[in-house]
Amino acid sequence: MNRKKLQKLTDSLTKNCKHFNKFEVKCLINLFYNLVGDVTERQGVVVGLDRNAFRNILHMTFGMTDDMIMDRVFRGFDKDNDGCITVSEWVYGLSVFLRGTLEEKMKYCFAVFDLNGDGFISKEEMFHMLKNSLLKQPSEEDPDEGIKDLVEITLRKMDHDHDGKLSFADYEQAVREETLLLEAFGPCLPDPKSQKEFEAQVFKDPNEFNEV
Amino acid sequence: MINEINEDSSVLTILDKITKDDDPEGEIKMKIALLLKQLDLHLLNRSLKNISLEIRLNPGTVKNDIELLKRFSGKGEQTVLESIEYTSDYEFSNGCRAPPWRQIQGEICYVLVKPHDAETLCITCSKEGVFLNGGKTDDEGEINYERKGEIYKDLVTLLREKSAKFSENMSQQEGRFNEEQQKEKDQPNEAPEEEAAALRKASTASRRSALEKKQISLGRSQMTKRLEPSLNWKTTVDAKENKSSLRDTQEEKHGGRLEKSRPSTSPGRAQLIRKSAEKIEEIISESSSESEEDEEPPDHLQEANADLPSEYWQIQKLVKYLKGGNQTATVIALCSMKDFNLAQETCQLAIRDVGGLEVLINLLETDEVKCKIGSLKILKEISRNPQIRRNIVDLGGLPVMVNILDSPHKSLKCLAAETIANVAKFRRAWRAVRRHGGITKLVALLDCRRPSAEPAQPGLYEARDGEVAHCGALALWSCSKSYANKEAIRRAGGIPLLARLLKTSCEDMLIPVVATLQECASEEKYRAAIKAERIIENLVKNLSSENKQLQEHCATAICQCAEDEETRDLVRLRGGLRPLASLLSNTDNKERLAAVTGAIWKCSISKENVTKFREYKAIEALVGLLTDQPEEVLVNAVGALGECCQEPEGRVTVRKRGGIQPLVDLLVGTNRALLVNVTKAVGACAVEPESMMIIDHLDGVRLLWSLLKNPHPDVKASAAWALCPCIQNAKDAGEMVRSFVGGLELVVNLLKSDNKEVLASVCAAITNIAKDQENLAVITDHGVVPLLSKLANTNNDKLRRHLAEAISRCCMWGRNRVAFGKHKAVAPLVRNLKSNDTNVHRATAQALYQLSEDADNCITMHENGAVKLLLHMVGSPDQDLQEAAAGCISNIRRLALATEKARHT
């Protein structure tokens, strides 16, 4: 990609992204193209990270392990649902992922947890997301009993309108009361430590580097 | 071995004899002799075995020694050591504190001893004896167990060798020390120390061998009761004593901050008392861990499962998820647990009883920020329960929380500090926080001006810097109740930071900051720093705040700081007296009222302040507080009136406002601090004849007199001081004094006290009593002369002065002058002329003048070089001193001339 185009891309992305400055956007774009590899852009072919490549990043860089959640995070980044994260999706996604406000993060997390995208997190979805969260105790008759109970506990805590499923309003209210519930059904945001490392690595000031 | 050889050889010789001598009778005799000999040897062997065991130290004796030394350690010149501490808090069930792999070597424990005149010594106490080891490495590290010096037979011997100051002070303390040891030994015999110690060891061991069975069963019962692991009877007794004394100090403490801040008559002395009490507390806490169990009400465990509330089961389930869940499940369980009413004891105890505390504390050690936050949020709430606090400390929760204070996440820091603030409400916790560097970290939290490299977008779990400082201050407030922590806060540079925070106007912030300062202001160094940091003006400013609690803390802090004269002036100059006086009108909030009256009391020690208080009508208000107030308020109000009445205007105001009646009524109380202050106030009023009439009318003198029987020396002394102006100003004082049946005998017997203040005050009272000839005759009959003579050997200037005055008064009767000479009062009096105090000079010269009327006394004076000293004093600007000195010299001279004349004729 030529310099001019890159400059233009950086400018347009910077304009639309409130959490990164120009320099940071540039860094992220560079990183994106490093990750994608040297693929020349052609008309009609989307250049981007596919599901596997992205999941790999989530796993290696941000220490995520839950397959389902990682899939959902990919979906969250992949706004146009084409199975491929483009450079703009990458920058926008990361802006929420790394620096989003509580509101943005709530929206993002809710979308991740709403597996079927119907606007509600149902009991089944919760069960699905929590099913690996407890150590299986062989002594127990029904190994799923604990999970079911956990789902009930969560509902009791978060389902304010008592309709047996979580709407965004329910979720938002619960999170505002207790921020810890933002990632109630699994870690879908970077933990502070890996976030710091990532930012430190990516947003290295080239000037600083030169001085050394 | 030697015995065996001896035995063998003796048997051989006996056998020899038997073979030589065939006499059957002789043979029988020999057999008997042989048997007896064997028995003898057997017995000797047995006892030798026992004795060789006894010479070794055992954990019990070592513990006793260390505890005794602790009792006599601390700051100041009089103590034997600066400090003595175990290196390890944990005591094994056998009484040892050394790690098990060292116990195999016979080592019992390690102590760090700081003598007054040497570096800290690290000492190993082992069964073989006591020796210096390689010392403790600096960084919290291991002890170098290698022996570095000679082996001594016990700790005291070693310390005598290593520290001259110790052995010097030890010999001074010897009496007390021995007494204590004696008490501990519960052996009434007067054997010298070492012998007694040996005896004690022997008795322990003989019990061990002879009553082994009993011992075992005793041991078992001890185990079940979780008593002292030592097999010593005395230690159990001792522990009980400790416990009761601890309970006393506890009670004093739990009596409330108010009582704590209640100083006694002389400013500074209260400080001392409090400090030493605190020291004792510290010592007790360091020494006996089991007695701490008594501090709080015992656990009442859930009695029957049937009665368990439903919360119990729900919490149990949640704890199960905490244990077996991943991060997500843990967070859900934590959030759900947080929804229980954690202020309720059932829930608090349920969490503990199902093992939740362990899990919560474990979570703090993970890397998961969310889990830590959730866990701390719960711990913060449930740690309001005193039992839970102890459990948290027992589980080692504090070091973990202290570590979290370093976290980059401010909200975590806040929560950890808040939890520490709740947990650190007792000594073991204070110590734990300090030992793990918590104080330094908490002080660092106060520093909120540092521009932190904050990310543009604050994280989800971040808090404001101000909030962090607030939480830090809260935790410091809790921790600042221990002396060592106060010192640690100061050393960590906490005072300037607190001073800076004091400039804010946020009440939430100000309360813990002022409260911390108030706690710390009990220390001299703090008061100096508070002055230097210009904290007083901010305290004064906040007196006018709207917040009652803040006002209370400010007033208490001023009360503490106003021990210092400059500070008292500062309070006045900064306009602090008016708000104090105006706060007197609001009597609803007793805590605040007590604090305010305390501050007024301390401030009124300066005369200028009294003038101001009069202007603000504070005296009238104080008189109004003499009835229907809690003791804390009364103590301070009466103390303040006592100071105000030192001025004639104050006395008049108190009388006119009808303050004398309630004051005299308070003389029948039992509160020691109150009695000290009331007697002082009544004494001050009695200076004015009109007030004296009222006091006399109310039978106040009799009440004062009966306070001479009070068990507390400071009450006795204060009552005796108060009696002086009463006797001076009462009409028919002589008659009045005589009317108290047994009163004079009581006063004379008080001269046997060993409290210098009591002695001085009683001497002053006797001076006044002796003005009446008839009373002087009575006290002479009660033996006042020998008792006074005995006191002459003192180095206390106050006592010297009043004693000399009493002696010169008592010379006025019969052959008392001769009697003083006979009881050897003259020579020490002459020595007292070398004092630096002119009051002592005057009184002593007057006494000597009186005594010099007797020829023998003149000779004694001359022999002791009185003339030279007196000649010097003739040149003094003090006329009375001049006169007395000159009179005395002339008496001596006259005697000399007369002798010379007699020789010539």
Coordinates of N, CA, C and O in Angstrom, one line a residue, chain A residues 19 99-102 105 130 132-135 137 140 145-146 149-150 153-154 157 178-187 189 192 196, chain B residues 314 317-318 320-321 323-329 331-336 338-339 367 369-371 373-374 377 408-409 456-457 460-461:
Chain A
H19 N -11.2 7.3 20.7 CA -10.3 6.9 21.8 C -8.8 6.8 21.4 O -8.0 6.6 22.2
R99 N -10.3 0.9 25.1 CA -10.5 2.1 25.7 C -12.0 2.6 25.8 O -12.3 3.7 26.1
G100 N -12.9 1.7 25.5 CA -14.3 2.1 25.5 C -14.8 2.6 26.8 O -14.2 2.3 27.9
T101 N -15.8 3.5 26.7 CA -16.4 3.9 28.0 C -17.2 2.8 28.5 O -17.4 1.8 27.9
L102 N -17.7 3.0 29.7 CA -18.6 1.9 30.3 C -19.7 1.6 29.4 O -20.1 0.5 29.2
K105 N -18.7 -0.3 26.4 CA -18.3 -1.7 26.8 C -19.5 -2.5 27.1 O -19.6 -3.7 26.9
L130 N -21.9 -20.6 30.9 CA -21.3 -20.8 32.2 C -21.0 -22.3 32.4 O -20.5 -22.7 33.4
N132 N -18.8 -24.3 31.6 CA -17.5 -24.8 32.0 C -16.9 -24.0 33.2 O -15.7 -24.1 33.5
S133 N -17.8 -23.3 33.9 CA -17.2 -22.4 34.9 C -17.0 -23.0 36.2 O -16.4 -22.5 37.1
L134 N -17.6 -24.2 36.4 CA -17.5 -24.9 37.7 C -16.7 -26.1 37.6 O -16.8 -26.9 36.6
L135 N -15.9 -26.4 38.6 CA -15.1 -27.6 38.7 C -16.2 -28.7 38.8 O -17.0 -28.7 39.6
Q137 N -17.7 -31.9 40.0 CA -17.5 -32.7 41.1 C -18.1 -34.1 40.9 O -19.3 -34.2 40.6
E140 N -21.3 -35.4 42.6 CA -22.6 -34.9 42.4 C -23.5 -35.7 41.4 O -23.0 -36.2 40.3
E145 N -26.2 -29.4 37.8 CA -27.0 -28.8 38.8 C -26.4 -27.4 39.3 O -27.1 -26.4 39.4
G146 N -25.1 -27.5 39.5 CA -24.4 -26.3 40.0 C -24.5 -25.2 39.0 O -24.8 -24.0 39.3
D149 N -27.9 -23.7 39.0 CA -28.0 -22.9 40.2 C -27.4 -21.6 40.0 O -27.9 -20.5 40.3
L150 N -26.2 -21.6 39.4 CA -25.5 -20.4 39.1 C -26.3 -19.5 38.2 O -26.4 -18.2 38.4
I153 N -28.9 -17.9 40.2 CA -28.4 -16.8 41.1 C -28.2 -15.6 40.2 O -28.5 -14.5 40.6
T154 N -27.6 -15.8 39.0 CA -27.4 -14.6 38.2 C -28.7 -13.9 37.8 O -28.8 -12.7 37.8
K157 N -30.0 -11.9 40.5 CA -29.2 -10.7 40.7 C -29.5 -9.7 39.6 O -29.5 -8.5 39.9
E178 N -23.1 -2.7 39.9 CA -21.9 -3.4 40.3 C -21.1 -3.7 39.0 O -21.4 -4.5 38.2
T179 N -20.0 -2.8 38.8 CA -19.3 -2.9 37.6 C -18.7 -4.3 37.4 O -18.4 -4.7 36.2
L180 N -18.5 -5.0 38.4 CA -17.9 -6.4 38.3 C -18.7 -7.2 37.3 O -18.2 -8.2 36.8
L181 N -20.0 -6.9 37.2 CA -20.9 -7.8 36.4 C -20.8 -7.5 34.9 O -21.4 -8.1 34.1
L182 N -19.9 -6.5 34.6 CA -19.8 -6.2 33.1 C -19.5 -7.4 32.3 O -20.1 -7.7 31.3
E183 N -18.5 -8.2 32.8 CA -18.2 -9.4 32.1 C -18.7 -10.7 32.8 O -18.0 -11.6 33.1
A184 N -20.0 -10.6 33.1 CA -20.6 -11.6 34.0 C -20.5 -13.0 33.5 O -20.4 -13.9 34.2
F185 N -20.5 -13.1 32.1 CA -20.6 -14.5 31.6 C -19.3 -15.0 31.0 O -19.3 -15.9 30.2
G186 N -18.3 -14.3 31.3 CA -17.0 -14.7 30.7 C -16.2 -13.5 30.3 O -16.7 -12.5 29.9
P187 N -14.9 -13.6 30.4 CA -14.0 -12.5 30.1 C -14.0 -12.2 28.6 O -13.6 -13.1 27.8
L189 N -13.2 -8.9 27.6 CA -12.4 -7.7 27.5 C -11.0 -8.0 28.0 O -10.8 -9.0 28.8
P192 N -6.4 -6.0 32.6 CA -5.7 -4.8 32.6 C -4.2 -5.0 32.3 O -3.6 -4.2 31.7
K196 N -2.2 -3.4 29.2 CA -1.1 -2.5 29.3 C 0.1 -2.9 28.5 O 0.7 -2.1 27.8
Chain B
Q314 N -27.6 -20.8 51.8 CA -27.3 -20.1 50.6 C -25.9 -19.7 50.5 O -25.2 -19.8 49.5
K317 N -23.6 -22.5 49.8 CA -23.6 -22.8 48.4 C -22.6 -21.9 47.6 O -21.8 -22.3 46.8
L318 N -22.8 -20.6 47.9 CA -22.0 -19.6 47.2 C -20.5 -19.8 47.4 O -19.7 -19.7 46.5
K320 N -19.1 -22.6 48.0 CA -18.8 -23.8 47.2 C -18.4 -23.3 45.8 O -17.4 -23.8 45.2
Y321 N -19.2 -22.4 45.2 CA -18.9 -21.9 43.9 C -17.6 -21.1 43.9 O -16.9 -21.1 42.9
K323 N -15.1 -21.7 45.6 CA -14.0 -22.6 45.7 C -13.8 -23.3 44.4 O -12.7 -23.5 43.9
G324 N -14.9 -23.7 43.8 CA -14.8 -24.6 42.6 C -15.1 -23.9 41.3 O -15.3 -24.6 40.3
G325 N -15.2 -22.6 41.3 CA -15.5 -21.9 40.1 C -14.3 -21.3 39.4 O -13.3 -21.0 40.0
N326 N -14.5 -21.0 38.1 CA -13.4 -20.2 37.5 C -13.7 -18.7 37.7 O -14.6 -18.4 38.5
Q327 N -13.0 -17.9 37.1 CA -13.1 -16.5 37.4 C -14.6 -16.0 37.2 O -15.1 -15.2 38.1
T328 N -15.2 -16.4 36.2 CA -16.6 -15.9 35.9 C -17.5 -16.4 37.0 O -18.3 -15.5 37.5
A329 N -17.5 -17.6 37.3 CA -18.4 -18.1 38.4 C -18.1 -17.4 39.7 O -19.0 -17.1 40.5
V331 N -16.9 -14.5 40.2 CA -17.4 -13.1 40.2 C -18.9 -13.1 40.5 O -19.4 -12.3 41.3
I332 N -19.6 -14.0 39.8 CA -21.0 -14.1 40.1 C -21.3 -14.4 41.5 O -22.2 -13.8 42.2
A333 N -20.6 -15.4 42.0 CA -20.8 -15.8 43.4 C -20.5 -14.6 44.4 O -21.3 -14.4 45.3
L334 N -19.4 -13.9 44.1 CA -19.1 -12.8 45.0 C -20.2 -11.7 44.9 O -20.6 -11.2 46.0
C335 N -20.6 -11.4 43.7 CA -21.6 -10.4 43.6 C -22.9 -10.8 44.3 O -23.6 -9.9 44.9
S336 N -23.2 -12.0 44.2 CA -24.4 -12.5 44.9 C -24.3 -12.5 46.4 O -25.2 -12.1 47.1
K338 N -22.5 -10.5 48.0 CA -22.5 -9.1 48.4 C -23.9 -8.6 48.7 O -24.1 -7.7 49.4
D339 N -24.9 -9.3 48.0 CA -26.3 -8.9 48.2 C -26.9 -9.3 49.5 O -28.0 -8.8 49.9
D367 N -4.3 -13.2 40.6 CA -4.0 -12.1 39.8 C -5.3 -11.4 39.3 O -5.2 -10.5 38.6
V369 N -8.0 -9.2 39.1 CA -8.4 -7.9 39.7 C -9.9 -8.0 40.1 O -10.2 -7.5 41.2
K370 N -10.8 -8.5 39.3 CA -12.2 -8.5 39.6 C -12.5 -9.4 40.8 O -13.3 -9.0 41.7
C371 N -11.8 -10.5 40.9 CA -12.0 -11.3 42.1 C -11.5 -10.6 43.4 O -12.2 -10.7 44.4
I373 N -11.4 -7.4 43.8 CA -12.3 -6.3 44.2 C -13.5 -6.9 44.9 O -13.9 -6.4 45.9
G374 N -14.1 -8.0 44.3 CA -15.3 -8.6 44.9 C -15.0 -9.1 46.2 O -15.8 -8.9 47.2
K377 N -14.6 -6.3 48.7 CA -15.9 -5.6 49.0 C -16.7 -6.4 50.1 O -17.3 -5.8 51.0
P408 N -1.5 -1.2 41.1 CA -1.7 0.0 40.3 C -3.2 0.4 40.2 O -3.4 1.5 39.7
H409 N -4.1 -0.4 40.7 CA -5.5 -0.1 40.6 C -5.9 0.7 41.8 O -5.9 0.1 42.9
A456 N -5.4 8.3 29.5 CA -6.4 9.3 29.1 C -7.8 8.8 29.5 O -8.6 9.6 30.0
Q457 N -8.1 7.6 29.3 CA -9.4 7.0 29.6 C -9.2 6.2 30.9 O -8.6 5.2 31.0
L460 N -11.9 0.9 34.3 CA -13.2 0.7 34.9 C -13.2 0.7 36.5 O -14.1 1.1 37.1
Y461 N -12.0 0.3 37.0 CA -12.0 0.1 38.4 C -11.1 1.1 39.1 O -10.4 0.9 40.0

